[in-house]
Amino acid sequence: MSITILAIESSCDDTSAAVVKDAKILANLIAGQKVHELWGGVVPELASRAHQQNIVPVVDLAIKQSGILKEEISAVAFTRGPGLIGSLLVGVSFAKAFALALNVPLIEVNHMQAHILAHFIDNKPAFPFLCLTVSGGHTQIVLVKNFLQMEVVGETLDDAAGEAFDKSAKMLGLPYPGGPLIDKYAKQGQADKFIFPEPQIAELDFSFSGFKTSVLYFLQKETRKNPAFIQENLNDLCAGIQKNIIDILLKKVEKAANQYGVTDIALAGGVSANSELRKRFEELGQKNNWKAHIPKFEYCTDNAAMIAIAAHYKYLAGEFAAQDTEPLARYHL
Ligand code: KG4
Ligand code: ZN
């Protein structure tokens, strides 16, 4: 018998719906929210309102595009957390109502687990593998034992890597989200012109708040001497900041992979769209004879296809959710 999952992702500022049949993506639609650009970051209240407007048309179009009939849906999956509570509520409430109307089970999915399981859309890392999950809200090294058993072995003590990109970009006067822009300008810059102190954090954990402060102080000092400093050095600054963030991340991945003796390493989350990180992750694998898995661009940032694929494995394991399942702003793996 076929397993057809309709999945909804609404944890932050993208409303997404996907249809997956027997682990194959039939549709994966994402409605972004332009409204936040004006504010230099995601405004939670505006995000929930935009989800409210987008969710019905996005789900409707995903079902139409997939070519399935509603009656074929085996289960409705949703992101339970972590994320913005108001945003999550829209997706969770919609999923519950839809499952009730279709008389099919519900499946709740952890957003971070889904970022990792996005690898199984068109790839098959060998268990156990290590995954570096880097997004706007999280930075984790996860030991993935099987589809549903995962252990966080290292994480950030303060800011996430995506925040380090976005906040540095803001200091450079770039709009939100700045990560992709740093990536773009860094391509024309020299990475060794500006070097920032590397945080000394124990074990496999990370810290980016000190890094952010050192970028801030450095920029303040230089612009006092030359008000056009940022403008004149934008490409090199972007390349330097990017290199520093990547150095911090990859040093810990290498340490973790050696410590756990894995042969497969994987990259996940929004920051894995970064071209330099992708390149250096690949090189790290080659250097150590590890298989490096990098997701396709469309599955790096938030999307419902990853929620659907995670739900597919939960369906196989018989892990269903009750109608009174609540969203969780914080939801550990
Ligand atoms: O996973 P994601 O879409 O949402 C969260 O769950 O947070 O990740 C968003 C983050 C943002 O911080 C964004 O700036 C970053 O991913 N990002 C990038 C790039 N594309 C997205 N950071 C650096 N380089 C990129 N190309
Ligand atoms: Zn995410």
Coordinates of C-alpha atoms in Angstrom, one line a residue, residues 108-263:
E108 CA 4.1 15.8 14.4
V109 CA 7.7 16.6 13.3
N110 CA 10.7 18.2 14.9
H111 CA 11.9 20.9 12.5
M112 CA 15.6 20.1 13.3
Q113 CA 15.2 16.4 12.7
A114 CA 13.5 17.2 9.4
H115 CA 16.4 19.4 8.3
I116 CA 18.6 16.3 8.8
L117 CA 16.2 13.8 7.2
A118 CA 16.0 16.1 4.1
H119 CA 19.1 14.1 3.1
F120 CA 17.0 11.1 2.4
I121 CA 15.0 12.9 -0.3
D122 CA 17.5 11.9 -2.9
N123 CA 20.5 10.5 -1.1
K124 CA 21.3 7.9 1.5
P125 CA 24.0 8.7 4.1
A126 CA 25.1 5.6 6.0
F127 CA 24.1 5.3 9.7
P128 CA 25.6 6.4 12.0
F129 CA 26.6 9.7 10.5
L130 CA 27.3 13.2 11.9
C131 CA 25.2 16.1 10.7
L132 CA 26.2 19.8 11.1
T133 CA 22.8 21.6 11.3
V134 CA 23.3 25.3 10.8
S135 CA 20.3 27.6 10.5
G136 CA 19.1 31.0 11.6
G137 CA 18.1 29.7 15.1
H138 CA 20.3 26.6 15.6
T139 CA 23.9 25.3 15.3
Q140 CA 24.2 21.7 16.2
I141 CA 26.4 18.7 15.6
V142 CA 24.1 15.7 15.7
L143 CA 25.0 12.0 15.8
V144 CA 22.3 10.4 13.6
K145 CA 22.0 6.7 14.7
N146 CA 19.0 5.9 12.5
F147 CA 16.0 7.7 11.0
L148 CA 14.4 8.7 14.3
Q149 CA 17.2 8.3 16.8
M150 CA 19.5 11.3 17.0
E151 CA 21.8 12.8 19.7
V152 CA 23.1 16.3 19.9
V153 CA 26.8 16.1 20.7
G154 CA 27.7 19.8 20.3
E155 CA 25.8 23.0 20.0
T156 CA 26.0 26.8 20.3
L157 CA 26.1 28.3 23.7
D158 CA 24.6 31.5 22.4
D159 CA 24.0 32.7 18.8
A160 CA 23.5 30.5 15.8
A161 CA 25.8 30.5 12.8
G162 CA 22.9 32.0 10.7
E163 CA 22.6 34.8 13.2
A164 CA 26.4 35.4 13.0
F165 CA 25.9 35.8 9.2
D166 CA 22.8 37.9 9.5
K167 CA 24.0 40.2 12.3
S168 CA 27.4 40.8 10.7
A169 CA 25.5 41.6 7.5
K170 CA 23.4 44.1 9.3
M171 CA 26.5 45.8 10.7
L172 CA 27.8 46.1 7.1
G173 CA 24.5 47.8 6.2
L174 CA 23.1 44.9 4.2
P175 CA 19.3 44.0 4.4
Y176 CA 17.8 41.0 6.1
P177 CA 18.5 38.1 5.7
G178 CA 22.1 39.0 5.1
G179 CA 23.6 35.5 4.9
P180 CA 23.0 35.0 1.1
L181 CA 24.4 38.6 0.5
I182 CA 27.6 37.9 2.4
D183 CA 28.0 34.7 0.3
K184 CA 27.5 36.8 -2.9
Y185 CA 30.0 39.6 -2.0
A186 CA 32.6 37.2 -0.5
K187 CA 33.0 35.7 -4.0
Q188 CA 34.7 38.9 -5.1
G189 CA 36.7 39.4 -1.9
Q190 CA 40.0 38.2 -0.3
A191 CA 39.3 36.1 2.8
D192 CA 42.7 36.7 4.5
K193 CA 42.6 40.4 4.7
F194 CA 40.5 40.7 7.9
I195 CA 40.9 38.0 10.5
F196 CA 38.8 37.9 13.7
P197 CA 39.8 36.1 17.0
E198 CA 38.5 32.6 17.1
P199 CA 36.4 31.7 20.2
Q200 CA 38.0 29.0 22.5
I201 CA 35.1 26.8 23.4
A202 CA 35.4 23.4 25.1
E203 CA 34.5 20.0 23.5
L204 CA 32.2 20.2 20.5
D205 CA 30.3 23.3 21.4
F206 CA 30.2 26.7 19.6
S207 CA 29.9 30.3 20.5
F208 CA 29.3 33.2 18.1
S209 CA 28.4 36.1 20.4
G210 CA 32.1 37.0 21.0
F211 CA 32.8 36.8 17.3
K212 CA 29.9 39.2 16.6
T213 CA 31.2 41.7 19.2
S214 CA 34.7 41.6 17.7
V215 CA 33.3 42.3 14.2
L216 CA 31.3 45.2 15.7
Y217 CA 34.2 46.8 17.6
F218 CA 36.5 46.4 14.6
L219 CA 34.0 48.1 12.2
Q220 CA 33.4 50.9 14.8
K221 CA 37.2 51.5 15.1
E222 CA 37.8 51.5 11.4
T223 CA 34.9 53.7 10.4
R224 CA 36.0 56.3 13.0
K225 CA 39.2 56.6 11.0
N226 CA 37.6 56.3 7.6
P227 CA 33.8 56.7 7.3
A228 CA 33.9 55.0 3.9
F229 CA 35.7 51.9 5.3
I230 CA 32.8 49.5 4.9
Q231 CA 32.0 50.7 1.4
E232 CA 35.6 50.4 0.3
N233 CA 36.2 47.0 1.8
L234 CA 32.8 45.3 1.5
N235 CA 33.9 42.3 -0.5
D236 CA 36.9 41.6 1.6
L237 CA 35.0 42.1 4.9
C238 CA 32.3 39.6 3.7
A239 CA 35.0 37.1 2.6
G240 CA 36.8 37.4 6.0
I241 CA 33.7 37.1 8.1
Q242 CA 32.4 34.1 6.1
K243 CA 35.8 32.4 6.3
N244 CA 35.9 32.9 10.1
I245 CA 32.5 31.5 10.6
I246 CA 33.2 28.5 8.4
D247 CA 36.6 27.8 10.2
I248 CA 34.8 27.7 13.6
L249 CA 32.2 25.3 12.2
L250 CA 34.5 22.9 10.4
K251 CA 37.1 22.6 13.1
K252 CA 34.4 21.1 15.4
V253 CA 33.0 18.9 12.7
E254 CA 36.4 17.4 12.1
K255 CA 36.9 16.9 15.9
A256 CA 33.5 15.3 16.3
A257 CA 33.9 12.9 13.3
N258 CA 37.3 11.7 14.6
Q259 CA 35.9 11.3 18.1
Y260 CA 32.9 9.3 17.0
G261 CA 34.7 7.4 14.2
V262 CA 32.0 8.0 11.5
T263 CA 32.7 7.7 7.8

